[in-house]
Coordinates of C-alpha atoms and ligand atoms in Angstrom, one line a residue:
X1 CA 120.7 166.0 306.1
X2 CA 117.4 167.4 306.6
X3 CA 117.2 166.0 310.3
X4 CA 113.8 168.7 310.9
X5 CA 111.0 166.2 311.3
X6 CA 113.1 164.3 312.9
X7 CA 114.1 166.5 315.7
X8 CA 110.4 168.1 316.0
X9 CA 109.3 164.7 317.0
X10 CA 112.2 164.1 319.8
X11 CA 112.4 165.9 323.4
X12 CA 114.4 168.8 323.2
X13 CA 118.1 168.8 323.8
X14 CA 118.5 165.2 321.7
X15 CA 120.1 167.4 319.2
X16 CA 123.9 169.7 319.2
X17 CA 124.6 170.9 316.0
X18 CA 127.2 173.3 317.2
X19 CA 130.8 173.4 315.6
X20 CA 132.9 172.6 318.7
X21 CA 130.3 169.6 320.0
X22 CA 130.0 168.0 315.9
X23 CA 134.4 168.9 316.1
X24 CA 134.3 166.4 320.1
X25 CA 131.4 164.1 319.1
X26 CA 133.2 163.7 315.6
X27 CA 136.8 162.5 316.5
X28 CA 138.5 160.0 318.8
X29 CA 141.4 159.1 320.5
X30 CA 143.1 158.7 317.6
X31 CA 142.8 162.5 316.1
X32 CA 142.1 161.3 313.0
X33 CA 140.1 164.1 311.8
X34 CA 136.5 164.2 311.7
X35 CA 133.4 166.7 312.7
X36 CA 129.9 165.1 312.9
X37 CA 127.2 166.6 310.9
X38 CA 124.6 166.4 313.8
X39 CA 125.0 164.7 316.9
X40 CA 122.1 163.1 318.3
X41 CA 121.7 161.9 321.8
X42 CA 119.4 159.7 322.3
X43 CA 117.6 158.6 326.3
X44 CA 115.9 155.3 325.8
X45 CA 116.0 152.3 322.8
X46 CA 112.9 153.8 321.5
X47 CA 114.6 156.8 320.7
X48 CA 117.7 155.4 318.8
X49 CA 114.7 153.4 317.1
X50 CA 113.9 156.1 315.9
X51 CA 116.5 157.9 315.0
X52 CA 117.5 155.1 312.7
X53 CA 114.5 154.3 311.2
X54 CA 114.4 158.2 309.9
X55 CA 118.4 158.2 309.4
X56 CA 117.7 154.4 307.2
X57 CA 114.2 156.1 305.5
X58 CA 116.1 159.7 304.3
X59 CA 119.5 157.8 303.7
X60 CA 121.6 159.4 306.0
X61 CA 124.5 158.3 307.5
X62 CA 124.9 156.7 311.0
X63 CA 128.4 156.7 313.3
X64 CA 127.6 154.5 316.2
X65 CA 129.3 156.4 319.3
X66 CA 130.5 155.6 322.4
X67 CA 133.3 156.5 325.0
X68 CA 135.5 157.3 321.9
X69 CA 138.4 155.8 323.5
X70 CA 138.8 153.3 320.4
X71 CA 142.3 153.3 318.5
X72 CA 141.5 151.9 315.1
X73 CA 139.3 154.8 313.9
X74 CA 135.6 153.4 314.6
X75 CA 133.7 156.3 316.0
X76 CA 135.3 158.8 313.6
X77 CA 133.0 160.7 311.3
X78 CA 134.4 161.3 308.1
X79 CA 131.9 162.9 306.0
X80 CA 129.8 164.4 308.6
X81 CA 127.5 161.9 309.4
X82 CA 125.2 161.8 312.0
X83 CA 127.4 160.7 315.2
X84 CA 124.1 159.0 317.5
X85 CA 126.2 159.1 320.8
X86 CA 124.6 156.1 323.8
X87 CA 126.2 158.6 326.4
X88 CA 122.8 159.3 327.9
X89 CA 121.9 156.0 327.7
X90 CA 123.8 155.1 331.2
X91 CA 121.3 153.1 333.6
X92 CA 122.5 149.4 335.1
X93 CA 120.0 147.4 337.1
X94 CA 120.8 145.6 340.3
X95 CA 123.1 142.6 340.4
X96 CA 121.3 139.5 338.9
X97 CA 122.9 137.4 342.1
X98 CA 121.5 134.3 341.2
X99 CA 122.3 134.5 337.9
X100 CA 126.0 136.7 339.3
X101 CA 124.6 139.1 335.8
X102 CA 124.0 142.5 335.4
X103 CA 122.0 144.4 332.5
X104 CA 122.9 147.1 331.9
X105 CA 122.5 150.7 329.2
X106 CA 125.5 150.5 326.4
X107 CA 126.4 153.6 327.6
X108 CA 127.5 153.2 331.0
X109 CA 131.0 153.4 331.6
X110 CA 133.8 150.1 331.9
X111 CA 134.4 151.9 335.6
X112 CA 130.9 152.6 336.5
X113 CA 130.1 148.4 336.1
X114 CA 133.2 147.6 338.4
X115 CA 131.6 150.0 341.0
X116 CA 128.7 149.0 340.8
X117 CA 129.2 145.1 341.2
X118 CA 132.0 145.8 343.4
X119 CA 130.5 145.8 346.4
X120 CA 128.8 142.1 346.2
X121 CA 132.7 141.0 345.8
X122 CA 131.7 140.0 341.6
X123 CA 133.4 141.8 338.5
X124 CA 132.9 142.4 335.0
X125 CA 136.4 141.2 334.0
X126 CA 137.4 143.4 331.4
X127 CA 139.6 145.8 332.8
X128 CA 141.7 148.7 330.4
X129 CA 143.4 152.0 330.9
X130 CA 140.3 154.0 329.0
X131 CA 137.5 152.2 332.0
X132 CA 137.0 155.9 333.2
X133 CA 135.7 156.7 329.5
X134 CA 135.1 154.0 327.3
X135 CA 131.5 152.6 327.6
X136 CA 129.8 148.8 327.9
X137 CA 128.6 149.5 324.6
X138 CA 132.1 150.4 323.1
X139 CA 133.4 148.0 324.7
X140 CA 131.3 144.8 322.8
X141 CA 131.7 146.6 319.3
X142 CA 134.7 146.4 319.6
X143 CA 135.4 143.1 321.6
X144 CA 137.7 144.7 324.1
X145 CA 140.5 143.0 325.8
X146 CA 142.7 144.6 328.3
X147 CA 145.1 143.7 331.4
X148 CA 143.1 140.1 332.6
X149 CA 142.3 138.3 328.8
X150 CA 145.5 136.0 330.0
X151 CA 142.9 134.7 332.7
X152 CA 139.5 136.0 331.6
X153 CA 139.4 136.3 328.4
X154 CA 137.9 138.9 325.7
X155 CA 134.8 141.2 326.0
X156 CA 132.8 138.3 323.7
X157 CA 133.1 135.8 326.9
X158 CA 131.3 138.5 329.0
X159 CA 127.9 138.6 327.5
X160 CA 124.4 136.7 327.9
X161 CA 122.4 138.9 326.5
X162 CA 122.4 142.3 324.2
X163 CA 119.6 144.2 322.8
X164 CA 120.7 146.0 319.3
X165 CA 119.1 148.1 317.0
X166 CA 119.6 147.8 313.3
X167 CA 119.4 150.5 311.0
X168 CA 115.6 149.9 309.9
X169 CA 114.8 150.9 313.6
X170 CA 114.1 146.8 314.3
X171 CA 114.9 146.3 317.8
X172 CA 116.8 142.6 318.5
X173 CA 116.6 141.4 322.1
X174 CA 119.1 138.7 322.1
X175 CA 119.3 135.6 323.9
X176 CA 117.4 136.1 326.9
X177 CA 120.3 136.1 328.9
X178 CA 120.5 132.3 328.9
X179 CA 123.0 130.3 329.6
X180 CA 122.6 127.1 327.3
X181 CA 120.5 128.4 323.7
X182 CA 121.6 126.1 321.2
X183 CA 119.0 127.3 318.8
X184 CA 121.0 128.5 315.5
X185 CA 123.2 130.9 314.3
X186 CA 125.1 132.9 317.5
X187 CA 124.0 137.2 316.7
X188 CA 125.5 138.3 319.7
X189 CA 128.3 136.6 319.2
X190 CA 127.7 137.9 315.6
X191 CA 127.4 141.7 316.7
X192 CA 130.4 141.9 319.4
X193 CA 133.5 143.1 317.4
X194 CA 131.5 144.4 314.6
X195 CA 132.7 147.7 315.1
X196 CA 129.3 149.5 314.7
X197 CA 128.6 148.3 311.3
X198 CA 126.1 146.1 312.0
X199 CA 123.9 147.4 314.7
X200 CA 123.6 149.9 317.4
X201 CA 124.0 148.0 320.6
X202 CA 121.8 149.1 323.2
X203 CA 121.9 147.4 326.4
X204 CA 123.1 144.3 327.1
X205 CA 123.6 141.4 329.5
X206 CA 127.0 141.3 331.5
X207 CA 128.0 138.1 332.5
X208 CA 129.8 138.1 336.1
X209 CA 132.9 136.7 338.5
X210 CA 133.6 136.9 341.7
X211 CA 136.3 138.8 342.5
X212 CA 139.9 137.5 343.3
X213 CA 140.2 138.8 347.3
X214 CA 144.0 138.5 347.7
X215 CA 146.0 139.4 344.4
X216 CA 150.1 140.6 344.6
X217 CA 151.7 142.6 341.7
X218 CA 155.6 141.9 340.8
X219 CA 157.9 144.3 338.8
X220 CA 160.9 142.4 337.3
X221 CA 163.8 144.4 334.6
X222 CA 164.9 142.2 331.2
X223 CA 167.6 142.5 328.8
X224 CA 165.6 141.3 326.1
X225 CA 161.6 139.5 325.1
X226 CA 163.3 136.4 325.3
X227 CA 164.2 136.7 329.1
X228 CA 160.7 138.4 330.1
X229 CA 158.9 134.7 328.0
X230 CA 161.6 132.4 329.5
X231 CA 160.0 133.5 333.2
X232 CA 156.3 133.7 331.6
X233 CA 157.0 129.9 330.9
X234 CA 157.5 129.3 334.8
X235 CA 154.8 131.7 336.0
X236 CA 152.4 129.0 334.0
X237 CA 153.6 126.9 336.4
X238 CA 154.0 128.5 339.7
X239 CA 151.5 128.3 342.7
X240 CA 149.0 130.9 341.7
X241 CA 147.3 131.9 339.0
X242 CA 148.1 135.1 336.7
X243 CA 146.4 137.9 336.4
X244 CA 147.7 139.8 334.5
X245 CA 151.3 139.4 332.3
X246 CA 152.7 142.1 331.0
X247 CA 156.0 144.1 329.6
X248 CA 157.1 147.6 328.0
X249 CA 160.4 149.0 327.3
X250 CA 162.4 151.2 328.2
X251 CA 161.6 154.1 326.1
X252 CA 158.1 153.7 327.1
X253 CA 159.2 154.3 330.9
X254 CA 161.3 157.1 330.0
X255 CA 157.9 159.0 328.4
X256 CA 156.0 158.2 331.8
X257 CA 159.0 159.8 333.8
X258 CA 158.7 162.7 332.0
X259 CA 155.1 162.8 331.0
X260 CA 153.3 161.7 334.5
X261 CA 156.5 161.7 337.0
X262 CA 156.2 158.2 337.9
X263 CA 159.0 157.1 338.6
X264 CA 160.1 152.9 339.1
X265 CA 161.4 151.7 342.2
X266 CA 163.8 149.7 339.9
X267 CA 165.5 152.4 338.4
X268 CA 165.2 152.8 334.2
X269 CA 168.3 151.5 333.0
X270 CA 167.1 147.9 331.9
X271 CA 165.9 147.5 328.5
X272 CA 162.9 146.0 329.5
X273 CA 159.9 145.6 332.0
X274 CA 157.4 142.9 332.6
X275 CA 154.7 143.0 335.1
X276 CA 153.2 140.5 336.9
X277 CA 149.5 140.3 339.4
X278 CA 148.8 137.0 340.5
X279 CA 145.8 135.4 342.5
X280 CA 146.4 133.6 345.0
X281 CA 145.8 130.6 344.5
X282 CA 146.8 127.8 347.5
X283 CA 148.7 128.4 350.2
X284 CA 149.9 132.1 350.5
X285 CA 152.5 134.8 350.0
X286 CA 155.2 133.1 351.6
X287 CA 154.7 129.9 348.7
X288 CA 155.2 133.1 346.1
X289 CA 157.8 134.1 348.3
X290 CA 159.2 130.8 347.4
X291 CA 159.0 130.2 343.9
X292 CA 160.4 134.1 343.8
X293 CA 163.4 132.6 345.5
X294 CA 163.9 129.7 343.0
X295 CA 163.4 132.2 340.3
X296 CA 166.5 134.1 341.6
X297 CA 168.2 130.8 341.7
X298 CA 168.1 129.7 338.9
X299 CA 169.2 132.6 337.3
X300 CA 165.5 133.6 335.6
X301 CA 164.9 137.1 336.9
X302 CA 167.9 138.7 338.3
X303 CA 166.2 141.1 340.6
X304 CA 162.6 142.4 340.9
X305 CA 160.2 143.9 343.6
X306 CA 156.9 142.3 345.1
X307 CA 154.2 145.2 346.0
X308 CA 151.9 143.6 348.0
X309 CA 149.5 146.9 349.7
X310 CA 147.4 148.6 347.1
X311 CA 149.3 151.6 347.3
X312 CA 152.0 149.7 345.8
X313 CA 150.5 148.0 343.6
X314 CA 148.8 151.1 341.8
X315 CA 152.1 152.6 341.4
X316 CA 153.6 149.7 339.6
X317 CA 150.1 149.8 337.6
X318 CA 150.7 153.7 337.2
X319 CA 153.6 152.9 335.1
X320 CA 152.1 150.1 332.9
X321 CA 149.0 152.1 331.8
X322 CA 150.4 155.6 331.3
X323 CA 152.2 154.8 328.5
X324 CA 149.4 154.7 326.0
X325 CA 148.5 159.0 327.1
X326 CA 152.4 159.3 328.0
X327 CA 153.4 158.4 324.3
X328 CA 150.6 159.8 322.5
X329 CA 152.1 163.1 324.4
X330 CA 155.2 163.1 323.2
X331 CA 154.9 162.8 319.4
X332 CA 153.1 161.3 316.2
X333 CA 152.6 158.1 316.8
X334 CA 151.2 155.3 314.1
X335 CA 149.6 152.6 316.2
X336 CA 149.6 148.3 315.4
X337 CA 148.2 146.5 318.2
X338 CA 149.6 142.9 316.2
X339 CA 149.5 139.2 317.8
X340 CA 150.9 136.1 317.1
X341 CA 150.8 133.0 318.9
X342 CA 152.0 133.4 322.5
X343 CA 155.1 131.1 322.3
X344 CA 156.2 133.0 319.2
X345 CA 156.7 136.4 320.5
X346 CA 160.0 136.5 321.7
X347 CA 161.3 135.5 318.3
X348 CA 158.7 138.1 316.5
X349 CA 159.5 140.9 318.4
X350 CA 163.6 140.4 317.9
X351 CA 162.3 140.2 314.1
X352 CA 160.8 143.2 314.2
X353 CA 163.7 145.1 316.2
X354 CA 165.8 143.8 313.1
X355 CA 163.6 145.0 310.5
X356 CA 164.0 148.7 312.0
X357 CA 168.1 148.5 311.6
X358 CA 167.6 147.8 307.9
X359 CA 165.7 151.0 307.2
X360 CA 166.4 154.5 308.5
X361 CA 162.8 155.3 309.3
X362 CA 162.5 158.7 310.7
X363 CA 160.3 157.3 314.1
X364 CA 161.6 155.0 317.2
X365 CA 159.6 151.6 317.7
X366 CA 157.8 152.4 321.7
X367 CA 157.4 148.6 322.4
X368 CA 154.9 147.3 325.1
X369 CA 151.4 145.0 325.5
X370 CA 150.1 142.0 327.2
X371 CA 152.8 139.7 326.6
X372 CA 151.1 136.8 328.0
X373 CA 148.1 137.2 325.4
X374 CA 150.7 137.4 322.5
X375 CA 149.2 141.1 321.7
X376 CA 152.5 143.5 322.2
X377 CA 151.5 147.2 321.2
X378 CA 154.1 148.3 318.4
X379 CA 154.2 152.5 318.6
X380 CA 156.6 154.4 315.8
X381 CA 156.9 157.8 317.2
X382 CA 158.2 160.6 314.7
X383 CA 161.6 162.3 315.6
X384 CA 161.4 165.2 316.3
X385 CA 163.6 166.3 313.0
X386 CA 161.2 163.9 311.0
X387 CA 158.8 165.6 308.8
X388 CA 154.9 164.5 308.7
X389 CA 155.8 163.7 305.4
X390 CA 158.7 161.3 305.6
X391 CA 157.4 159.9 309.0
X392 CA 154.2 159.2 306.8
X393 CA 155.8 157.8 303.5
X394 CA 158.5 155.3 306.6
X395 CA 155.6 154.1 308.3
X396 CA 154.1 152.4 305.4
X397 CA 157.1 151.2 304.4
X398 CA 157.7 149.7 307.6
X399 CA 154.3 148.1 307.4
X400 CA 155.2 146.5 304.1
X401 CA 157.7 144.8 306.1
X402 CA 156.1 143.7 309.2
X403 CA 153.1 142.5 308.1
X404 CA 154.2 140.0 305.7
X405 CA 156.2 138.9 308.5
X406 CA 152.9 138.7 310.9
X407 CA 150.7 136.7 308.7
X408 CA 154.6 134.7 308.2
X409 CA 153.9 133.7 312.4
X410 CA 150.1 133.1 312.1
X411 CA 149.6 136.8 313.2
X412 CA 147.0 139.2 313.3
X413 CA 146.7 142.9 312.4
X414 CA 144.5 143.8 315.1
X415 CA 145.1 142.0 318.3
X416 CA 141.8 143.8 320.4
X417 CA 141.8 146.9 319.1
X418 CA 139.6 146.2 315.6
X419 CA 140.2 147.2 312.1
X420 CA 138.0 150.3 312.3
X421 CA 139.0 153.4 309.6
X422 CA 143.1 153.0 310.1
X423 CA 143.2 149.2 310.1
X424 CA 140.8 148.4 306.6
X425 CA 143.2 148.7 303.7
X426 CA 145.4 145.5 305.8
X427 CA 142.6 143.2 306.7
X428 CA 143.2 141.0 303.7
X429 CA 147.3 139.9 305.8
X430 CA 144.3 138.4 308.3
X431 CA 141.5 137.5 306.6
X432 CA 141.3 135.4 303.1
X433 CA 139.4 136.2 300.0
X434 CA 136.5 134.0 301.3
X435 CA 136.2 135.6 304.4
X436 CA 136.1 138.7 302.8
X437 CA 133.7 137.6 300.4
X438 CA 131.2 136.7 303.4
X439 CA 132.6 139.8 306.0
X440 CA 130.4 141.7 302.6
X441 CA 127.5 139.4 302.5
X442 CA 127.2 139.8 306.3
X443 CA 127.0 144.0 305.8
X444 CA 124.8 143.7 303.5
X445 CA 122.0 141.4 305.2
X446 CA 122.0 144.1 308.6
X447 CA 122.8 146.9 306.4
X448 CA 121.4 147.4 302.9
X449 CA 122.4 150.5 302.0
X450 CA 125.3 151.2 303.7
X451 CA 124.2 153.6 306.2
X452 CA 126.3 152.2 309.4
X453 CA 129.6 153.2 310.2
X454 CA 130.3 153.8 306.8
X455 CA 134.0 152.9 305.5
X456 CA 134.6 150.9 308.2
X457 CA 135.8 147.7 308.8
X458 CA 134.7 146.0 305.6
Ligands
FAD1 C1 144.7 154.7 327.3 C2 144.1 153.5 326.8 C3 144.5 152.6 326.9 C4 143.6 151.2 326.6 N1 144.2 149.7 326.5 C5 143.1 148.6 325.6 C6 143.0 147.7 326.2 O1 144.2 147.5 326.9 N2 142.5 146.6 325.1 C7 141.7 147.2 324.5 O2 141.2 146.3 323.3 N3 141.7 148.4 324.0 C8 142.1 149.5 324.8 N4 142.4 150.7 324.2 C9 141.3 151.3 323.1 C10 139.8 151.4 323.7 O3 139.6 152.2 324.8 C11 138.5 150.1 323.0 O4 138.7 149.7 321.8 C12 137.5 150.3 323.9 O5 136.6 149.3 323.9 C13 136.1 151.5 323.3 O6 135.1 151.8 324.1 P1 134.7 153.5 323.6 O7 133.3 152.8 324.3 O8 135.4 154.2 324.1 O9 134.4 153.1 322.2 P2 135.0 153.6 320.8 O10 135.8 154.4 320.4 O11 133.2 155.1 321.2 O12 133.7 153.5 319.7 C14 134.7 152.2 319.2 C15 133.9 151.1 318.0 O13 132.5 151.0 319.0 C16 131.7 151.6 318.0 N5 130.5 151.4 319.3 C17 130.6 152.4 320.1 N6 129.6 152.4 320.9 C18 128.7 151.3 320.4 C19 127.1 151.4 320.1 N7 126.4 151.1 321.0 N8 126.6 150.1 319.5 C20 127.4 149.9 318.1 N9 128.7 150.3 318.1 C21 129.4 151.1 319.4 C22 132.0 152.7 317.5 O14 131.3 153.1 316.4 C23 133.6 152.1 316.6 O15 133.8 151.6 315.5 C24 142.4 151.4 325.1 C25 142.1 153.1 324.3 C26 142.8 153.7 325.5 C27 143.0 155.8 325.4

């Protein structure tokens, strides 16, 4: 790619081309091999527009890049494309206390946004373990979920304005932060979840909500996912609002203990654990304690702990949030963030475990995720004695039985991480041929030359 004229027209230091930088910015958390041809680090929307216009005119492919914590390989530069990183665009305006909104540049991290809003008692309710690195642009491009979806929904619900730049360098200013605007197609919602294949998100106006004042965290051991689902059904009727309902299997807890030396106060002998965070609405913690007593009496739970202080809550959350990192450190992993209707999650997980008994696979299944959203993360972790080749063929054989099971249960091949590069070939399990035809037509109208994040999603 010849960027000479473009480089000369932008402030010095806007581009990087060292091999080390190109490898770093060209790959992401999935460790899929990638390397950028060059890296652009613009500071303004106008600079983004200039870069994209040049790329369009010179047929140069571009990969939009955020915090590179994506788990679908969406930000990987497989063919030495130009990586356009938003990391220098991280300015945030003052909170608008009338609209309860916040205007930010796309490169602000999720955590920076949380911290910025906190003093107003306000919250952008998308929260995920990668919060310190992932960016608002990446959160919106992937329509991130996270641990509070059960209470607040996905990222797409929390945006009232978006600025994005097309591959032709046109700056779109969408919706003007309006709460109500029924004037035709909703382009914001089309861009959210499009994984950098339609336009580059440069700014967003985020909708905020009041910070939950008092919360409690409960932690329970269980023999199987069906038993967790029984608690979940009871919790739906409890004297509180559920903020998060997560689960994980014993083997995940073992990995966290080994990698991060974080120990569970309940020990680690049960097959499964559930973590529930609740917001106290009516009454007080007495009502929760009474409810917990009833759960013990009805034998819905046999044991458990109630975390009241911030440090106790952090200790329990630390177990859940350390899982992705700990599994990654164990051995090569193949990750599947599937979803099924919540009512089917117990039978789906049981059927998945049955599938594993049928084959003699060279991997171990690590199960965890957002049970309350019907969104389990299935992680296949290579056995030490299995070769990489066998791991690959075994995973492919497992997919052949897993995806039809998902389809029969009305599930999706990606609950929240997106399609990116890694799940593109499975899309037909979740989308009909008619939907895929429309996907391609939409892609073509935004990006007629196929230059923006090529090879991803469609
Ligand atoms: C420990 C850990 C825990 C996680 N937990 C969760 C979870 O609970 N829920 C969840 O949903 N995800 C989770 N993730 C995945 C990941 O953090 C999210 O997908 C996140 O939203 C990605 O943001 P990012 O800035 O890192 O994007 P990147 O990885 O940089 O990019 C992701 C995709 O978005 C595109 N993109 C990035 N920025 C822009 C932009 N400005 N304009 C247009 N396109 C852009 C990229 O091209 C790519 O296709 C987790 C990841 C890790 C490592």
